[in-house]
Amino acid sequence: MSSGDTLDKLVVFLAKRDGIDKLVKTFQYVSKLAHWAAESSRPDLAGRAKKWETASGLSRKAFRTGRSLTGLNALRRAPGEFGVLAVLANAGEMVYFFFDHFTWLSRVGVLDARLAPRVSFISAFGESVGYVFFITMDLIMIRRGINQERKLLSEDGDGKEKEVKKIRMDRVMRLMATAANVADLVIGIADIEPNPFCNHAVTLGISGLVSAWAGWYRNWPS
């Protein structure tokens, strides 16, 4: 691949809302880890890293304005084969993005700052519920794909390589989605039920980067 092709793809990637979100999410969690690493030995550097983390987090919330409509629109449509699972997943996502607007506005001072913990909790709860059901649906589809692939490979005949390749690519994408959702679920739990493991800077930093980089892979132009 030429450098020109890579640059073209990067431009396309960053033109998407999800693309710029994954880039800024990388900034957010790299700076979180930098703050943790420098906090005791380089307070000045740690302070700058913390400002970068905060600015990145607030910027991502601004970029997500209106994203709650995605979940609402999905709820308006037929839920498809997954039925209740799809409804609960999209409802959780809608709650997450809707209340995230109020978290952002309260943290930048437009609304009362005392609202932030409450709306952040509601947002994280909806987010976590959504992730549980999205993960469940992806795991079901991965299992179906494995069974379908085994069936194809056990049959005689030619011309099945293309179908097997398609199944495997779908599995990779769903595994990336599952990795991102599990990582984001850890971050959501840290807001809902704070605990030493989930709230540790290293856990949050690694989880955020796993989610961001899985998103990079899934959204990178083919």
PDB file of C-alpha atoms in Angstrom:
ATOM      1  CA  MET A   1       0.000   0.000   0.000  1.00  0.00           C
ATOM      2  CA  SER A   2       1.421   3.415  -0.943  1.00  0.00           C
ATOM      3  CA  SER A   3       1.683   6.325   1.476  1.00  0.00           C
ATOM      4  CA  GLY A   4      -0.844   8.142  -0.691  1.00  0.00           C
ATOM      5  CA  ASP A   5      -3.394   5.345  -0.244  1.00  0.00           C
ATOM      6  CA  THR A   6      -2.872   5.405   3.528  1.00  0.00           C
ATOM      7  CA  LEU A   7      -3.306   9.178   3.634  1.00  0.00           C
ATOM      8  CA  ASP A   8      -6.466   8.955   1.523  1.00  0.00           C
ATOM      9  CA  LYS A   9      -7.903   6.386   3.922  1.00  0.00           C
ATOM     10  CA  LEU A  10      -6.918   8.475   6.950  1.00  0.00           C
ATOM     11  CA  VAL A  11      -8.701  11.498   5.487  1.00  0.00           C
ATOM     12  CA  VAL A  12     -11.836   9.407   4.891  1.00  0.00           C
ATOM     13  CA  PHE A  13     -11.579   7.902   8.383  1.00  0.00           C
ATOM     14  CA  LEU A  14     -11.267  11.283  10.103  1.00  0.00           C
ATOM     15  CA  ALA A  15     -14.149  12.710   8.058  1.00  0.00           C
ATOM     16  CA  LYS A  16     -16.466  10.305   9.905  1.00  0.00           C
ATOM     17  CA  ARG A  17     -17.819  11.211  13.323  1.00  0.00           C
ATOM     18  CA  ASP A  18     -16.816   7.771  14.613  1.00  0.00           C
ATOM     19  CA  GLY A  19     -13.349   8.225  13.156  1.00  0.00           C
ATOM     20  CA  ILE A  20     -12.584  11.488  14.933  1.00  0.00           C
ATOM     21  CA  ASP A  21     -14.154  10.083  18.101  1.00  0.00           C
ATOM     22  CA  LYS A  22     -11.709   7.151  18.099  1.00  0.00           C
ATOM     23  CA  LEU A  23      -8.756   9.483  17.569  1.00  0.00           C
ATOM     24  CA  VAL A  24      -9.765  11.784  20.429  1.00  0.00           C
ATOM     25  CA  LYS A  25     -10.573   8.735  22.593  1.00  0.00           C
ATOM     26  CA  THR A  26      -6.987   7.593  22.016  1.00  0.00           C
ATOM     27  CA  PHE A  27      -5.784  11.021  23.200  1.00  0.00           C
ATOM     28  CA  GLN A  28      -8.048  10.785  26.250  1.00  0.00           C
ATOM     29  CA  TYR A  29      -6.797   7.444  27.500  1.00  0.00           C
ATOM     30  CA  VAL A  30      -3.147   7.891  26.546  1.00  0.00           C
ATOM     31  CA  SER A  31      -3.197  11.085  28.617  1.00  0.00           C
ATOM     32  CA  LYS A  32      -4.904   9.222  31.494  1.00  0.00           C
ATOM     33  CA  LEU A  33      -2.066   6.695  31.542  1.00  0.00           C
ATOM     34  CA  ALA A  34       0.497   9.501  31.224  1.00  0.00           C
ATOM     35  CA  HIS A  35      -1.058  11.277  34.213  1.00  0.00           C
ATOM     36  CA  TRP A  36      -0.915   8.076  36.275  1.00  0.00           C
ATOM     37  CA  ALA A  37       2.707   7.389  35.306  1.00  0.00           C
ATOM     38  CA  ALA A  38       3.930  10.932  36.009  1.00  0.00           C
ATOM     39  CA  GLU A  39       1.791  11.810  39.036  1.00  0.00           C
ATOM     40  CA  SER A  40       4.410  11.041  41.673  1.00  0.00           C
ATOM     41  CA  SER A  41       7.627  11.894  39.826  1.00  0.00           C
ATOM     42  CA  ARG A  42       6.590  14.744  37.502  1.00  0.00           C
ATOM     43  CA  PRO A  43       3.601  16.639  38.948  1.00  0.00           C
ATOM     44  CA  ASP A  44       3.918  19.383  36.328  1.00  0.00           C
ATOM     45  CA  LEU A  45       3.753  16.881  33.471  1.00  0.00           C
ATOM     46  CA  ALA A  46       0.938  14.996  35.218  1.00  0.00           C
ATOM     47  CA  GLY A  47      -1.058  18.221  35.477  1.00  0.00           C
ATOM     48  CA  ARG A  48      -0.745  18.874  31.748  1.00  0.00           C
ATOM     49  CA  ALA A  49      -1.719  15.288  30.974  1.00  0.00           C
ATOM     50  CA  LYS A  50      -4.809  15.643  33.190  1.00  0.00           C
ATOM     51  CA  LYS A  51      -5.862  18.789  31.327  1.00  0.00           C
ATOM     52  CA  TRP A  52      -5.445  16.954  28.025  1.00  0.00           C
ATOM     53  CA  GLU A  53      -7.532  14.055  29.320  1.00  0.00           C
ATOM     54  CA  THR A  54     -10.311  16.371  30.538  1.00  0.00           C
ATOM     55  CA  ALA A  55     -10.371  18.391  27.315  1.00  0.00           C
ATOM     56  CA  SER A  56     -10.476  15.217  25.211  1.00  0.00           C
ATOM     57  CA  GLY A  57     -13.316  13.742  27.260  1.00  0.00           C
ATOM     58  CA  LEU A  58     -15.414  16.901  26.990  1.00  0.00           C
ATOM     59  CA  SER A  59     -14.670  17.202  23.272  1.00  0.00           C
ATOM     60  CA  ARG A  60     -15.922  13.668  22.684  1.00  0.00           C
ATOM     61  CA  LYS A  61     -19.160  14.489  24.482  1.00  0.00           C
ATOM     62  CA  ALA A  62     -19.631  17.513  22.206  1.00  0.00           C
ATOM     63  CA  PHE A  63     -18.977  15.397  19.100  1.00  0.00           C
ATOM     64  CA  ARG A  64     -21.658  12.945  20.220  1.00  0.00           C
ATOM     65  CA  THR A  65     -24.426  15.560  20.183  1.00  0.00           C
ATOM     66  CA  GLY A  66     -27.481  14.003  18.578  1.00  0.00           C
ATOM     67  CA  ARG A  67     -26.199  10.420  18.749  1.00  0.00           C
ATOM     68  CA  SER A  68     -29.201   9.466  20.908  1.00  0.00           C
ATOM     69  CA  LEU A  69     -31.296   9.739  17.733  1.00  0.00           C
ATOM     70  CA  THR A  70     -29.496   6.665  16.358  1.00  0.00           C
ATOM     71  CA  GLY A  71     -30.896   4.494  19.135  1.00  0.00           C
ATOM     72  CA  LEU A  72     -34.316   6.129  18.855  1.00  0.00           C
ATOM     73  CA  ASN A  73     -34.398   5.520  15.113  1.00  0.00           C
ATOM     74  CA  ALA A  74     -33.433   1.874  15.628  1.00  0.00           C
ATOM     75  CA  LEU A  75     -36.274   1.481  18.129  1.00  0.00           C
ATOM     76  CA  ARG A  76     -38.751   2.842  15.575  1.00  0.00           C
ATOM     77  CA  ARG A  77     -37.883   0.049  13.175  1.00  0.00           C
ATOM     78  CA  ALA A  78     -38.760  -3.632  13.441  1.00  0.00           C
ATOM     79  CA  PRO A  79     -36.343  -5.238  15.926  1.00  0.00           C
ATOM     80  CA  GLY A  80     -35.554  -8.073  13.498  1.00  0.00           C
ATOM     81  CA  GLU A  81     -34.582 -11.580  14.489  1.00  0.00           C
ATOM     82  CA  PHE A  82     -33.166 -10.571  17.870  1.00  0.00           C
ATOM     83  CA  GLY A  83     -36.424  -9.020  19.085  1.00  0.00           C
ATOM     84  CA  VAL A  84     -36.190  -8.041  22.745  1.00  0.00           C
ATOM     85  CA  LEU A  85     -32.372  -8.204  22.748  1.00  0.00           C
ATOM     86  CA  ALA A  86     -32.201  -5.573  19.995  1.00  0.00           C
ATOM     87  CA  VAL A  87     -34.812  -3.378  21.684  1.00  0.00           C
ATOM     88  CA  LEU A  88     -32.949  -3.412  25.015  1.00  0.00           C
ATOM     89  CA  ALA A  89     -29.576  -2.823  23.358  1.00  0.00           C
ATOM     90  CA  ASN A  90     -30.798   0.188  21.375  1.00  0.00           C
ATOM     91  CA  ALA A  91     -32.795   1.554  24.320  1.00  0.00           C
ATOM     92  CA  GLY A  92     -29.687   1.416  26.504  1.00  0.00           C
ATOM     93  CA  GLU A  93     -27.639   3.176  23.848  1.00  0.00           C
ATOM     94  CA  MET A  94     -30.310   5.879  23.466  1.00  0.00           C
ATOM     95  CA  VAL A  95     -30.392   6.536  27.229  1.00  0.00           C
ATOM     96  CA  TYR A  96     -26.594   6.667  27.302  1.00  0.00           C
ATOM     97  CA  PHE A  97     -26.225   9.280  24.586  1.00  0.00           C
ATOM     98  CA  PHE A  98     -29.255  11.330  25.674  1.00  0.00           C
ATOM     99  CA  PHE A  99     -28.106  11.809  29.268  1.00  0.00           C
ATOM    100  CA  ASP A 100     -24.514  12.236  28.110  1.00  0.00           C
ATOM    101  CA  HIS A 101     -25.620  15.592  26.689  1.00  0.00           C
ATOM    102  CA  PHE A 102     -26.560  16.753  30.193  1.00  0.00           C
ATOM    103  CA  THR A 103     -23.318  15.386  31.656  1.00  0.00           C
ATOM    104  CA  TRP A 104     -21.384  17.497  29.148  1.00  0.00           C
ATOM    105  CA  LEU A 105     -23.455  20.647  29.749  1.00  0.00           C
ATOM    106  CA  SER A 106     -23.137  20.352  33.526  1.00  0.00           C
ATOM    107  CA  ARG A 107     -19.379  19.792  33.367  1.00  0.00           C
ATOM    108  CA  VAL A 108     -18.745  22.813  31.155  1.00  0.00           C
ATOM    109  CA  GLY A 109     -20.858  25.030  33.417  1.00  0.00           C
ATOM    110  CA  VAL A 110     -23.973  25.566  31.307  1.00  0.00           C
ATOM    111  CA  LEU A 111     -26.050  23.549  33.788  1.00  0.00           C
ATOM    112  CA  ASP A 112     -25.590  23.190  37.537  1.00  0.00           C
ATOM    113  CA  ALA A 113     -22.399  21.197  38.155  1.00  0.00           C
ATOM    114  CA  ARG A 114     -24.211  19.255  40.896  1.00  0.00           C
ATOM    115  CA  LEU A 115     -26.246  17.516  38.178  1.00  0.00           C
ATOM    116  CA  ALA A 116     -23.146  15.882  36.698  1.00  0.00           C
ATOM    117  CA  PRO A 117     -22.841  12.859  39.036  1.00  0.00           C
ATOM    118  CA  ARG A 118     -26.552  12.026  38.751  1.00  0.00           C
ATOM    119  CA  VAL A 119     -26.877  12.274  34.970  1.00  0.00           C
ATOM    120  CA  SER A 120     -23.490  10.586  34.512  1.00  0.00           C
ATOM    121  CA  PHE A 121     -24.758   7.617  36.540  1.00  0.00           C
ATOM    122  CA  ILE A 122     -27.940   7.338  34.440  1.00  0.00           C
ATOM    123  CA  SER A 123     -25.917   7.628  31.248  1.00  0.00           C
ATOM    124  CA  ALA A 124     -23.418   4.964  32.364  1.00  0.00           C
ATOM    125  CA  PHE A 125     -26.236   2.645  33.457  1.00  0.00           C
ATOM    126  CA  GLY A 126     -27.942   2.877  30.060  1.00  0.00           C
ATOM    127  CA  GLU A 127     -24.594   2.431  28.350  1.00  0.00           C
ATOM    128  CA  SER A 128     -23.813  -0.721  30.334  1.00  0.00           C
ATOM    129  CA  VAL A 129     -27.241  -2.252  29.701  1.00  0.00           C
ATOM    130  CA  GLY A 130     -26.825  -1.594  25.987  1.00  0.00           C
ATOM    131  CA  TYR A 131     -23.355  -3.148  25.905  1.00  0.00           C
ATOM    132  CA  VAL A 132     -24.533  -6.336  27.633  1.00  0.00           C
ATOM    133  CA  PHE A 133     -27.139  -6.958  24.947  1.00  0.00           C
ATOM    134  CA  PHE A 134     -24.930  -5.878  22.030  1.00  0.00           C
ATOM    135  CA  ILE A 135     -22.259  -8.309  23.279  1.00  0.00           C
ATOM    136  CA  THR A 136     -24.874 -11.054  23.576  1.00  0.00           C
ATOM    137  CA  MET A 137     -26.084 -10.532  20.006  1.00  0.00           C
ATOM    138  CA  ASP A 138     -22.543 -10.487  18.601  1.00  0.00           C
ATOM    139  CA  LEU A 139     -21.635 -13.697  20.424  1.00  0.00           C
ATOM    140  CA  ILE A 140     -24.752 -15.384  19.029  1.00  0.00           C
ATOM    141  CA  MET A 141     -23.795 -14.298  15.510  1.00  0.00           C
ATOM    142  CA  ILE A 142     -20.190 -15.455  15.989  1.00  0.00           C
ATOM    143  CA  ARG A 143     -21.423 -18.884  17.060  1.00  0.00           C
ATOM    144  CA  ARG A 144     -23.735 -19.079  14.061  1.00  0.00           C
ATOM    145  CA  GLY A 145     -20.873 -18.133  11.758  1.00  0.00           C
ATOM    146  CA  ILE A 146     -18.616 -20.829  13.207  1.00  0.00           C
ATOM    147  CA  ASN A 147     -21.323 -23.463  12.710  1.00  0.00           C
ATOM    148  CA  GLN A 148     -21.967 -22.254   9.172  1.00  0.00           C
ATOM    149  CA  GLU A 149     -18.251 -22.313   8.355  1.00  0.00           C
ATOM    150  CA  ARG A 150     -17.901 -25.872   9.665  1.00  0.00           C
ATOM    151  CA  LYS A 151     -20.846 -26.965   7.577  1.00  0.00           C
ATOM    152  CA  LEU A 152     -19.374 -25.403   4.432  1.00  0.00           C
ATOM    153  CA  LEU A 153     -15.962 -26.949   5.017  1.00  0.00           C
ATOM    154  CA  SER A 154     -17.478 -30.380   5.552  1.00  0.00           C
ATOM    155  CA  GLU A 155     -19.276 -30.289   2.219  1.00  0.00           C
ATOM    156  CA  ASP A 156     -17.724 -31.401  -1.051  1.00  0.00           C
ATOM    157  CA  GLY A 157     -17.410 -29.043  -3.976  1.00  0.00           C
ATOM    158  CA  ASP A 158     -15.627 -25.918  -5.091  1.00  0.00           C
ATOM    159  CA  GLY A 159     -16.512 -22.242  -4.906  1.00  0.00           C
ATOM    160  CA  LYS A 160     -16.979 -22.055  -1.154  1.00  0.00           C
ATOM    161  CA  GLU A 161     -13.752 -20.144  -0.415  1.00  0.00           C
ATOM    162  CA  LYS A 162     -15.425 -16.788  -0.998  1.00  0.00           C
ATOM    163  CA  GLU A 163     -18.266 -17.588   1.398  1.00  0.00           C
ATOM    164  CA  VAL A 164     -15.866 -18.875   4.056  1.00  0.00           C
ATOM    165  CA  LYS A 165     -13.754 -15.719   3.719  1.00  0.00           C
ATOM    166  CA  LYS A 166     -16.874 -13.583   4.154  1.00  0.00           C
ATOM    167  CA  ILE A 167     -17.856 -15.492   7.308  1.00  0.00           C
ATOM    168  CA  ARG A 168     -14.363 -15.122   8.768  1.00  0.00           C
ATOM    169  CA  MET A 169     -14.240 -11.389   8.048  1.00  0.00           C
ATOM    170  CA  ASP A 170     -17.638 -10.946   9.721  1.00  0.00           C
ATOM    171  CA  ARG A 171     -16.321 -12.870  12.738  1.00  0.00           C
ATOM    172  CA  VAL A 172     -13.261 -10.612  13.009  1.00  0.00           C
ATOM    173  CA  MET A 173     -15.464  -7.507  12.919  1.00  0.00           C
ATOM    174  CA  ARG A 174     -17.798  -8.915  15.553  1.00  0.00           C
ATOM    175  CA  LEU A 175     -14.858  -9.893  17.765  1.00  0.00           C
ATOM    176  CA  MET A 176     -13.564  -6.310  17.474  1.00  0.00           C
ATOM    177  CA  ALA A 177     -17.031  -5.019  18.400  1.00  0.00           C
ATOM    178  CA  THR A 178     -17.181  -7.402  21.361  1.00  0.00           C
ATOM    179  CA  ALA A 179     -13.714  -6.350  22.565  1.00  0.00           C
ATOM    180  CA  ALA A 180     -14.726  -2.682  22.358  1.00  0.00           C
ATOM    181  CA  ASN A 181     -18.040  -3.264  24.129  1.00  0.00           C
ATOM    182  CA  VAL A 182     -16.460  -5.310  26.939  1.00  0.00           C
ATOM    183  CA  ALA A 183     -13.818  -2.610  27.425  1.00  0.00           C
ATOM    184  CA  ASP A 184     -16.466   0.125  27.487  1.00  0.00           C
ATOM    185  CA  LEU A 185     -18.562  -1.963  29.881  1.00  0.00           C
ATOM    186  CA  VAL A 186     -15.634  -1.937  32.332  1.00  0.00           C
ATOM    187  CA  ILE A 187     -15.521   1.869  32.055  1.00  0.00           C
ATOM    188  CA  GLY A 188     -19.293   2.040  32.572  1.00  0.00           C
ATOM    189  CA  ILE A 189     -19.104  -0.151  35.685  1.00  0.00           C
ATOM    190  CA  ALA A 190     -16.485   2.223  37.080  1.00  0.00           C
ATOM    191  CA  ASP A 191     -19.149   4.972  36.999  1.00  0.00           C
ATOM    192  CA  ILE A 192     -22.028   2.829  38.253  1.00  0.00           C
ATOM    193  CA  GLU A 193     -20.290   0.852  40.992  1.00  0.00           C
ATOM    194  CA  PRO A 194     -16.842   2.314  41.755  1.00  0.00           C
ATOM    195  CA  ASN A 195     -14.315  -0.320  42.817  1.00  0.00           C
ATOM    196  CA  PRO A 196     -10.505  -0.534  43.050  1.00  0.00           C
ATOM    197  CA  PHE A 197     -10.108  -2.650  39.906  1.00  0.00           C
ATOM    198  CA  CYS A 198     -12.400  -0.883  37.430  1.00  0.00           C
ATOM    199  CA  ASN A 199     -11.511   2.598  38.689  1.00  0.00           C
ATOM    200  CA  HIS A 200      -7.749   2.099  38.617  1.00  0.00           C
ATOM    201  CA  ALA A 201      -6.106   4.407  36.066  1.00  0.00           C
ATOM    202  CA  VAL A 202      -4.364   1.503  34.340  1.00  0.00           C
ATOM    203  CA  THR A 203      -7.600  -0.490  33.991  1.00  0.00           C
ATOM    204  CA  LEU A 204      -9.445   2.533  32.623  1.00  0.00           C
ATOM    205  CA  GLY A 205      -6.554   3.520  30.363  1.00  0.00           C
ATOM    206  CA  ILE A 206      -6.121   0.071  28.838  1.00  0.00           C
ATOM    207  CA  SER A 207      -9.885  -0.400  28.488  1.00  0.00           C
ATOM    208  CA  GLY A 208     -10.232   2.942  26.736  1.00  0.00           C
ATOM    209  CA  LEU A 209      -7.411   2.166  24.311  1.00  0.00           C
ATOM    210  CA  VAL A 210      -8.757  -1.326  23.536  1.00  0.00           C
ATOM    211  CA  SER A 211     -12.125   0.242  22.722  1.00  0.00           C
ATOM    212  CA  ALA A 212     -10.579   3.047  20.667  1.00  0.00           C
ATOM    213  CA  TRP A 213      -8.276   0.811  18.644  1.00  0.00           C
ATOM    214  CA  ALA A 214     -10.970  -1.805  18.007  1.00  0.00           C
ATOM    215  CA  GLY A 215     -13.054   1.093  16.705  1.00  0.00           C
ATOM    216  CA  TRP A 216     -10.147   2.195  14.490  1.00  0.00           C
ATOM    217  CA  TYR A 217     -10.024  -1.282  12.967  1.00  0.00           C
ATOM    218  CA  ARG A 218     -13.752  -1.499  12.374  1.00  0.00           C
ATOM    219  CA  ASN A 219     -14.100   1.980  10.859  1.00  0.00           C
ATOM    220  CA  TRP A 220     -10.899   2.045   8.815  1.00  0.00           C
ATOM    221  CA  PRO A 221     -11.789   2.243   5.075  1.00  0.00           C
ATOM    222  CA  SER A 222     -11.240  -1.023   3.221  1.00  0.00           C
TER     223      SER A 222
END
